[in-house]
Short mmCIF file of C-alpha atoms in Angstrom, two decimals:
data_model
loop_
_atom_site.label_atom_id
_atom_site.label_comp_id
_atom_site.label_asym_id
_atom_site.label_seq_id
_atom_site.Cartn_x
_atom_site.Cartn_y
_atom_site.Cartn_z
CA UNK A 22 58.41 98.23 110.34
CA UNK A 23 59.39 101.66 112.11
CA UNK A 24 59.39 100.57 115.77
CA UNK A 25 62.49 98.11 115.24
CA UNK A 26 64.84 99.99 117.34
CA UNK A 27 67.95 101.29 115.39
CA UNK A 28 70.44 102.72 117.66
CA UNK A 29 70.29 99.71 120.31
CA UNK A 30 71.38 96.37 121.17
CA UNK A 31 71.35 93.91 123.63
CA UNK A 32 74.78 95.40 125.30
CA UNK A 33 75.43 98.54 123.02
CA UNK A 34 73.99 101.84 121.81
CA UNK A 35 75.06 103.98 119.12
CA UNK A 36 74.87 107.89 120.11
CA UNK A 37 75.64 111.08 119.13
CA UNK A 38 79.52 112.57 119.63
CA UNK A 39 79.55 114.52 122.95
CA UNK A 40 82.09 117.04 121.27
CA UNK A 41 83.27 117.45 125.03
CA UNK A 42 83.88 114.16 126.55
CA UNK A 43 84.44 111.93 124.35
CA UNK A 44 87.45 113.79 122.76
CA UNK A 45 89.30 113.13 125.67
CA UNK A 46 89.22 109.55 126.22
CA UNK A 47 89.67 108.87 122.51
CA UNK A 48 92.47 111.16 122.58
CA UNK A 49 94.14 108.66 125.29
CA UNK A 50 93.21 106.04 122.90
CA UNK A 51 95.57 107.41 120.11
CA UNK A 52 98.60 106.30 122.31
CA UNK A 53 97.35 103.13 120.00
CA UNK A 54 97.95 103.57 115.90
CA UNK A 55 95.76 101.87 114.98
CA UNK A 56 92.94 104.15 116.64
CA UNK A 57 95.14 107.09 115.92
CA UNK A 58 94.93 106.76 111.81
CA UNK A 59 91.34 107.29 111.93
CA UNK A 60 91.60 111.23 112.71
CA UNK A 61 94.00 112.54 109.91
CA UNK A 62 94.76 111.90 106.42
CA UNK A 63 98.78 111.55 107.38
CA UNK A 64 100.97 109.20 108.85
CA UNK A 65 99.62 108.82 112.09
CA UNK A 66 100.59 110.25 115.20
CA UNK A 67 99.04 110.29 118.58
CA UNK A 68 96.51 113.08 119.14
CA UNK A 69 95.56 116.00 121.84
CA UNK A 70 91.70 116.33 122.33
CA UNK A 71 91.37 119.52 121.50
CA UNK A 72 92.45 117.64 117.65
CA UNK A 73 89.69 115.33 117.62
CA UNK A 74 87.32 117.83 118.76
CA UNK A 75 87.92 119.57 115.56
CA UNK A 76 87.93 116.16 113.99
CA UNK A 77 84.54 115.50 114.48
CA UNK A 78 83.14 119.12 114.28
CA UNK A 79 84.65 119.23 110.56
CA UNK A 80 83.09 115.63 110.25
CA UNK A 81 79.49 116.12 111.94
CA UNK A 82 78.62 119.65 109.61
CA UNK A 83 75.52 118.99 107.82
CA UNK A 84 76.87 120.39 104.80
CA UNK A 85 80.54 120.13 105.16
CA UNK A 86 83.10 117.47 104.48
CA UNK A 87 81.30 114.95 106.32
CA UNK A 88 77.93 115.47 103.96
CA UNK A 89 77.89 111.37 103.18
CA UNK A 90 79.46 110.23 106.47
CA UNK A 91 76.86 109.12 109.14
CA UNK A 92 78.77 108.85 112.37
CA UNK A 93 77.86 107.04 115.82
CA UNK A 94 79.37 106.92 119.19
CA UNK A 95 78.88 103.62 120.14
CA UNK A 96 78.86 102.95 124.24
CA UNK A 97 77.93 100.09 126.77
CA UNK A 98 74.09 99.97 127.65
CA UNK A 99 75.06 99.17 131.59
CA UNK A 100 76.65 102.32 132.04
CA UNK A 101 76.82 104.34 128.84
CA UNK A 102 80.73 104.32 128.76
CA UNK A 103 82.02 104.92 125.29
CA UNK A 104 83.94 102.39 123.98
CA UNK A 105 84.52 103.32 120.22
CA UNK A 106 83.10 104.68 116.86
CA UNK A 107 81.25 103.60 113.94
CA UNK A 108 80.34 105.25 110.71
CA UNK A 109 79.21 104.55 107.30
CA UNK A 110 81.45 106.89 104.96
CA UNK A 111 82.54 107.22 101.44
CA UNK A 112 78.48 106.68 100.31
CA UNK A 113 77.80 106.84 96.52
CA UNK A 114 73.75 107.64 96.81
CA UNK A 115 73.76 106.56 92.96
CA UNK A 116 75.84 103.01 93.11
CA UNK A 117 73.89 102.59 96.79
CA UNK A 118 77.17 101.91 97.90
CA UNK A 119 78.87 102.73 101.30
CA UNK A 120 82.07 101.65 103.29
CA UNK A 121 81.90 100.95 107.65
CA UNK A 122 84.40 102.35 109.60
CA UNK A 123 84.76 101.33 113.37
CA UNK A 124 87.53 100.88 115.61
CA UNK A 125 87.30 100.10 119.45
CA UNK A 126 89.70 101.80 121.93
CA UNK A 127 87.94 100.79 125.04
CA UNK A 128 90.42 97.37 125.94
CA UNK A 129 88.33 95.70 128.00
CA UNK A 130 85.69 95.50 125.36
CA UNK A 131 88.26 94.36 122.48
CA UNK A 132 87.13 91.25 121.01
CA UNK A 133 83.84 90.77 122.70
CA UNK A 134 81.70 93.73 121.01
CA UNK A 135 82.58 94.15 117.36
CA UNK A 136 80.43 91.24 115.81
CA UNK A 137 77.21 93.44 118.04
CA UNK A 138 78.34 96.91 116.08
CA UNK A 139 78.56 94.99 113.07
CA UNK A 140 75.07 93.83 113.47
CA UNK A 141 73.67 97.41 114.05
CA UNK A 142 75.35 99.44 111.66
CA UNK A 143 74.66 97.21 108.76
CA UNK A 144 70.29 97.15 110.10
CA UNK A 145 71.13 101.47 109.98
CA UNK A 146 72.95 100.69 106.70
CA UNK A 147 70.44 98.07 104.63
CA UNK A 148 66.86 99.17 106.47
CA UNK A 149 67.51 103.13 106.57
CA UNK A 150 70.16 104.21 104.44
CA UNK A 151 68.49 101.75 101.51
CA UNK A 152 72.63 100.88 100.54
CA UNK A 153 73.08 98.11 98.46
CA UNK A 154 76.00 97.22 99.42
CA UNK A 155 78.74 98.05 101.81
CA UNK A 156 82.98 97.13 102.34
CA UNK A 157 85.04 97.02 105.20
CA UNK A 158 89.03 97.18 104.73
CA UNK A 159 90.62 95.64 107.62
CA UNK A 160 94.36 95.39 108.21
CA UNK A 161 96.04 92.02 107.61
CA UNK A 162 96.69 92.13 111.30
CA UNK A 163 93.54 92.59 112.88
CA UNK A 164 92.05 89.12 113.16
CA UNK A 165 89.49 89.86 115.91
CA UNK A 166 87.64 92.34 113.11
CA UNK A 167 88.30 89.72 109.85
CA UNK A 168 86.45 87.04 111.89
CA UNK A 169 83.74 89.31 113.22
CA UNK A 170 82.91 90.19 109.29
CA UNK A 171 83.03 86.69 107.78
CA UNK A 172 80.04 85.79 111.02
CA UNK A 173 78.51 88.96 109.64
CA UNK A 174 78.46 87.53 106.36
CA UNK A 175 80.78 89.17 104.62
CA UNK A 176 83.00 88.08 101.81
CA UNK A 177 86.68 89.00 101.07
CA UNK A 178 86.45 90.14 97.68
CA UNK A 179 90.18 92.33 97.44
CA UNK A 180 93.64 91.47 99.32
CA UNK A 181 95.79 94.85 98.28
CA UNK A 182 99.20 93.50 99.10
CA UNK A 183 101.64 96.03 101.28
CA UNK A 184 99.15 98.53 102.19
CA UNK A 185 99.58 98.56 106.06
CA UNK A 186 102.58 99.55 107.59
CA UNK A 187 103.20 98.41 111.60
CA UNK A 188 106.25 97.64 113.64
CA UNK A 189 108.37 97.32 110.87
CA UNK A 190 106.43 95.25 108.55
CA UNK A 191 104.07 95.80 105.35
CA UNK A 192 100.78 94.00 106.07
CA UNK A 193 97.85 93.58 102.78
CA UNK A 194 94.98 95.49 103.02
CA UNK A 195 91.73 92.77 103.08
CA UNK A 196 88.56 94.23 101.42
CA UNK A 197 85.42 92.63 102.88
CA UNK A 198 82.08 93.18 100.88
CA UNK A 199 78.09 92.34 101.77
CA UNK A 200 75.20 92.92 99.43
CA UNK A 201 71.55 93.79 100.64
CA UNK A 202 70.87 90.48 98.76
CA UNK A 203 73.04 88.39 101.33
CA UNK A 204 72.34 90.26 104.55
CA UNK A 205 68.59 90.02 103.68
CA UNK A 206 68.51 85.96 103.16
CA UNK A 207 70.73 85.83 106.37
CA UNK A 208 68.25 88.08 108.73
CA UNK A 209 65.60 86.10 107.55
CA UNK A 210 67.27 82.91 108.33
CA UNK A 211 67.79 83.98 111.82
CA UNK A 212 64.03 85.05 112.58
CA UNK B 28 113.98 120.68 74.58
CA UNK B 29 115.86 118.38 76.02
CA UNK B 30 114.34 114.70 77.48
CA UNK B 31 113.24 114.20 80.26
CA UNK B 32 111.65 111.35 82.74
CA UNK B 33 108.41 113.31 81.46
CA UNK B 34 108.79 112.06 77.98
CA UNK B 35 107.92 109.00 75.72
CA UNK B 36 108.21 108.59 72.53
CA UNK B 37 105.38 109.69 71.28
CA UNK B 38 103.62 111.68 74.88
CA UNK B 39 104.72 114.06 77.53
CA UNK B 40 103.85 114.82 80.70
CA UNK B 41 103.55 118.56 81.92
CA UNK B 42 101.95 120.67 84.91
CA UNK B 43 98.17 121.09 84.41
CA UNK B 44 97.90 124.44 84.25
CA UNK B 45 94.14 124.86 85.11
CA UNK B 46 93.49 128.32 82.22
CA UNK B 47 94.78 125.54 79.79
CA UNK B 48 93.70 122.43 80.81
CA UNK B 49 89.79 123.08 81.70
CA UNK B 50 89.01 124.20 78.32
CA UNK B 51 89.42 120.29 76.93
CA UNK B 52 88.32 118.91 79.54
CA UNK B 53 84.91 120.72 80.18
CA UNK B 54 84.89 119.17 76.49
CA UNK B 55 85.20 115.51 76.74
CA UNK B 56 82.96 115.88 80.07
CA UNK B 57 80.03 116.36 76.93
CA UNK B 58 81.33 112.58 76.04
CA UNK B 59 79.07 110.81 78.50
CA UNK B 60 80.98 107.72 77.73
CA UNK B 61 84.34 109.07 78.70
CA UNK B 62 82.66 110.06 82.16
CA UNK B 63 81.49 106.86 82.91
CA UNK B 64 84.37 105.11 81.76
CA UNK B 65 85.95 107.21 84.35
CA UNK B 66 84.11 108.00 87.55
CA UNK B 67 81.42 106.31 89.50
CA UNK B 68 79.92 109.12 90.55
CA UNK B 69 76.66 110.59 88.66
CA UNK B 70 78.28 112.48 85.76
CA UNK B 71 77.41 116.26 85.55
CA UNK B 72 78.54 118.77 83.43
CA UNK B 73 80.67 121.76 84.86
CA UNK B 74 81.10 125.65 84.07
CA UNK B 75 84.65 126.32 82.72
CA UNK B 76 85.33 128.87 85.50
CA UNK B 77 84.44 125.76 88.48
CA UNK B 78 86.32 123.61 86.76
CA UNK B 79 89.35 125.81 86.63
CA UNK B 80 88.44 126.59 90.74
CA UNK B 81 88.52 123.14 90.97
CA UNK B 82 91.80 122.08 89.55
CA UNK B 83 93.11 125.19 91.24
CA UNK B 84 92.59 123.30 94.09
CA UNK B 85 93.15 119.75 93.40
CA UNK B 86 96.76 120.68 92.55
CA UNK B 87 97.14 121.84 96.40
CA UNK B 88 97.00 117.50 97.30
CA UNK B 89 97.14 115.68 94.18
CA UNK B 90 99.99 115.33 91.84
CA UNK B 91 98.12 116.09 88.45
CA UNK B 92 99.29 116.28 84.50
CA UNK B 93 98.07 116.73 81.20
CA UNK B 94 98.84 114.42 78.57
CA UNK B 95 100.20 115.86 75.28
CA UNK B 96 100.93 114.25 71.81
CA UNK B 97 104.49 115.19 71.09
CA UNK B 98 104.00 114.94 67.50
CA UNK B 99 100.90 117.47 67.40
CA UNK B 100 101.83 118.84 71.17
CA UNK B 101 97.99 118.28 71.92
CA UNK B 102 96.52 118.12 75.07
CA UNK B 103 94.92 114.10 75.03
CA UNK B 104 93.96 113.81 78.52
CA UNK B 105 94.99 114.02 82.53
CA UNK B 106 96.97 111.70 84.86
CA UNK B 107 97.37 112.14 88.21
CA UNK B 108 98.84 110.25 91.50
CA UNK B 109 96.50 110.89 94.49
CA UNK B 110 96.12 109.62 98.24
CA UNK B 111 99.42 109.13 98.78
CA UNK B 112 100.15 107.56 101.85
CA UNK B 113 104.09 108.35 102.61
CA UNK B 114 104.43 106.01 105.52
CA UNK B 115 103.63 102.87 103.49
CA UNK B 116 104.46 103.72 100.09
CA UNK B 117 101.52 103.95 98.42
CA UNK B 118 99.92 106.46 95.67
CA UNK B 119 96.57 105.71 93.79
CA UNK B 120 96.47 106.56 89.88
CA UNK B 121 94.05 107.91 87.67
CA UNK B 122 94.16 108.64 83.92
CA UNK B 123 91.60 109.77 81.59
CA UNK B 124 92.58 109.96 78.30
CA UNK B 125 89.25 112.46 76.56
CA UNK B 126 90.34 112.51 72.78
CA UNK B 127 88.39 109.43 71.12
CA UNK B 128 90.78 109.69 68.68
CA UNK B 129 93.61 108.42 70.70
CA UNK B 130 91.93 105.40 72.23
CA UNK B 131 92.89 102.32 71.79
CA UNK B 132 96.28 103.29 70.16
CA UNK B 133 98.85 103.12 73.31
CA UNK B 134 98.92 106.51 74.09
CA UNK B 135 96.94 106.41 77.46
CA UNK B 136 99.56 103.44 78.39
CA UNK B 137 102.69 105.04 77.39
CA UNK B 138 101.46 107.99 79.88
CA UNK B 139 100.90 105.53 83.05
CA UNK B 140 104.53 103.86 82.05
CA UNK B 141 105.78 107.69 82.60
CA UNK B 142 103.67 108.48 85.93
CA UNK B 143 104.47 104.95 87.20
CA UNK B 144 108.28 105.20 86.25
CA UNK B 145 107.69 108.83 88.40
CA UNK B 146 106.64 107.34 91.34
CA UNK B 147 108.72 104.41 91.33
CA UNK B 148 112.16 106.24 91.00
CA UNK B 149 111.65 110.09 92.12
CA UNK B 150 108.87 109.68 94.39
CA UNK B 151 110.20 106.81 96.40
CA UNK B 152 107.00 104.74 96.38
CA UNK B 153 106.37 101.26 97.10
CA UNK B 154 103.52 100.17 95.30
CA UNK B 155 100.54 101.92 93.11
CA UNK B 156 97.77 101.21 93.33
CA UNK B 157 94.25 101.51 90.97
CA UNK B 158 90.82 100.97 90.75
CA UNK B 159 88.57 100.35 86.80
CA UNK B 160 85.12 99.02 86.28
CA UNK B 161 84.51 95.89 85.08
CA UNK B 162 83.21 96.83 81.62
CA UNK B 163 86.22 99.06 80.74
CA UNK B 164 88.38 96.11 79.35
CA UNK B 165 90.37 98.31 77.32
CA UNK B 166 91.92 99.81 80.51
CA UNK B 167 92.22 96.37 82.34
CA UNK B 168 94.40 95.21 79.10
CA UNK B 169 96.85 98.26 79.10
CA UNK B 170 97.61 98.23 82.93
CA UNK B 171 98.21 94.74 82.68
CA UNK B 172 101.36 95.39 80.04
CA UNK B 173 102.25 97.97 82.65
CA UNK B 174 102.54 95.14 85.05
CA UNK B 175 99.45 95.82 87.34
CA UNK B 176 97.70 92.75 88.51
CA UNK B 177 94.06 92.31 90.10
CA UNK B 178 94.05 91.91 93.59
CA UNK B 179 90.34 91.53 93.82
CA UNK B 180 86.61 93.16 93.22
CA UNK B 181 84.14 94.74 94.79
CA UNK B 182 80.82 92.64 93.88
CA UNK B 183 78.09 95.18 92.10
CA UNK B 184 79.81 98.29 92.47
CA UNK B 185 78.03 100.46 89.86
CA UNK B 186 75.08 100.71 88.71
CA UNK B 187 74.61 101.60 85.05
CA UNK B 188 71.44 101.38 82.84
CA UNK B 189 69.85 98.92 85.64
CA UNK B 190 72.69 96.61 85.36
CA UNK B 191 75.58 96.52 88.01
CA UNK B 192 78.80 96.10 87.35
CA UNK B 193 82.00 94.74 89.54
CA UNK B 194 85.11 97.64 90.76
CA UNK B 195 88.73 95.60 90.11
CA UNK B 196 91.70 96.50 92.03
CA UNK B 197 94.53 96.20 90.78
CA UNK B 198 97.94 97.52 92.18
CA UNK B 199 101.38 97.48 90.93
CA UNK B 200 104.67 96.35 93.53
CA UNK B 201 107.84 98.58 92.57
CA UNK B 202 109.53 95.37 92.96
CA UNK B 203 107.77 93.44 90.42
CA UNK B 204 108.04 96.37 88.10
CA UNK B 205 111.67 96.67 88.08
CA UNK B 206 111.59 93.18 87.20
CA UNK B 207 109.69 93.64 84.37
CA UNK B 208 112.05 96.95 83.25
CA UNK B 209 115.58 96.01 83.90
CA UNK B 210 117.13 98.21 81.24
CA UNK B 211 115.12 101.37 83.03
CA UNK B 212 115.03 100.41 86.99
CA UNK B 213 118.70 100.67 88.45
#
């Protein structure tokens, strides 16, 4: 019904950018790659505020760029640090298909919070975008967010071989895919 | 004219020049078939002057061509290399070939030989990479002479006529195409 809450967890909340904070801890974040390639379409490099700032305000216009790209802030409940992002992007309202995008800088919450932003953003993604279904393309490398999709229930439906590029070595490109169909049967098996 | 990389025997790749190239293809846009063979967004039909504002602009990021018959020196159809990420290696292809005439016959595959060929040995790239719906077997078959080979599918991608319909990727290693090409790979 309407009074599920969308935007809350047990530890997490998804929020709205705060164009002025948040810039700068993310920008300390870009020291990292891997957080860094989210902000431009190059190679990626590490990035002043003031850059991600305009990031996001190219990103967030209602009618610009970022038309199909519905973007969260997602912080701690206990003290409403920010820890990362998560979005769904690339949406194709007549397919009903979308793609997730997160990443989480904050270190100490690596590995322990991105099964919980999984779990929101696809109840935003099924329940209020309507999407049938929705991908995930996670780096070869990243085996903390592989294993929080297949708990999520997602599949790997596409390995792209050599598509990542880190410390000297081509990594594939996995493709992970849920349908409405599957995430339904798998809510309902938990209530 | 002499040869060039741009040339096959019986196509040739040249610059889109958008006062040229919009005319056609505002034309096979009115083949609703050829749009959804193509794109998986909800086909429209465009205005010659936004479509000529529009490949104005895609020329700015994407590296774009138009298809002609070398017998007839007739524009066919558009090719283009897009998303290319330098750092890996990696360019995305698209072709549309929009002249029913010339499906089916090899054409549309002797053009992707010449883009991939492009990438390959003047562009420096590592591997290319492309994406075709499930019910567009016709394309499947030709890149698969090219040498592409399916690295997976997205599950229901479109949604056409109430039925839905899986997205293959395939992509193409610069290795494994040189193997396939010794006489033109050095």
């Amino acid at each position: 019904m309407i009074e599920t809450p969308l935007f809350e967890s047990r530890t997490l909340r998804l929020t709205e950018v705060d164009l002025e904070q948040d810039p700068v801890i993310e920008a300390a974040w870009t020291q990292d790659l891997d957080y860094a390639r989210w902000f431009r379409q190059e190679p990626p490099r590490p990035l002043a505020p003031f850059e991600i700032k305009k990031y996001y305000q190219k990103l967030l216009k209602p009618d610009g760029e970022g038309g199909a790209v519905f973007h969260f802030a997602v912080r701690l409940k206990q003290d409403e640090r920010l820890i990362g992002f998560v979005r769904v992007a690339n949406i194709i309202w007549n397919n009903g298909v979308g793609s997730i995008e997160m990443a989480v800088g904050d270190l100490a919450s690596r590995g322990r919070c991105e099964e919980e932003v999984l779990t929101l953003i696809l109840k935003y993604a099924f329940h209020e975008l309507n999407l049938f279904r929705l991908s995930l393309t996670v780096p070869e490398y990243d085996s903390v967010l592989q294993q929080a999709c297949l708990t999520s229930g997602f599949v790997l439906e596409v390995r792209q071989r050599n598509t990542f590029y880190r410390h000297g070595r081509y990594a594939d490109g996995m493709i992970y895919g849920l349908l409405y169909p599957e995430w339904e049967k798998q809510v309902e098996g938990v209530k | 004219m002499m040869t060039s990389i741009f040339d096959g025997e019986r196509v040739r790749l040249v610059a889109l020049d958008p006062e040229e190239g919009a005319r056609p293809y505002i034309r096979w846009c009115r083949d609703s078939e050829y749009q959804r063979l193509a794109d998986d967004d909800a086909i429209r039909l465009w205005e010659l002057g936004q479509e000529k504002e529009f490949s104005e602009k895609l020329l700015e990021s994407v590296y774009l061509f138009m298809i002609r018959t070398r017998a007839e020196d007739k524009v066919i159809g558009t090719l283009d290399l897009h998303n290319i990420n330098w750092s890996v290696g990696d360019a995305w292809v698209g072709i549309g070939v929009g002249e029913r005439e010339y499906w089916g016959r090899g054409y549309g595959t002797e053009a992707m030989q010449l883009i991939v060929r492009y990438g390959f040995e003047q562009l420096n790239l590592r591997r290319i990479s492309l994406t075709v719906f499930e019910y567009n077997q016709r394309a499947v078959h030709s890149y698969q002479k090219i040498g592409f080979q399916e690295e997976g599918r997205m599950r229901q991608w479109v949604n056409r006529e109430g039925r839905r319909w899986d997205l293959i990727y395939m992509g193409l290693l610069r290795a494994d195409w040189e193997a396939l090409n010794p006489r033109i790979a050095r």
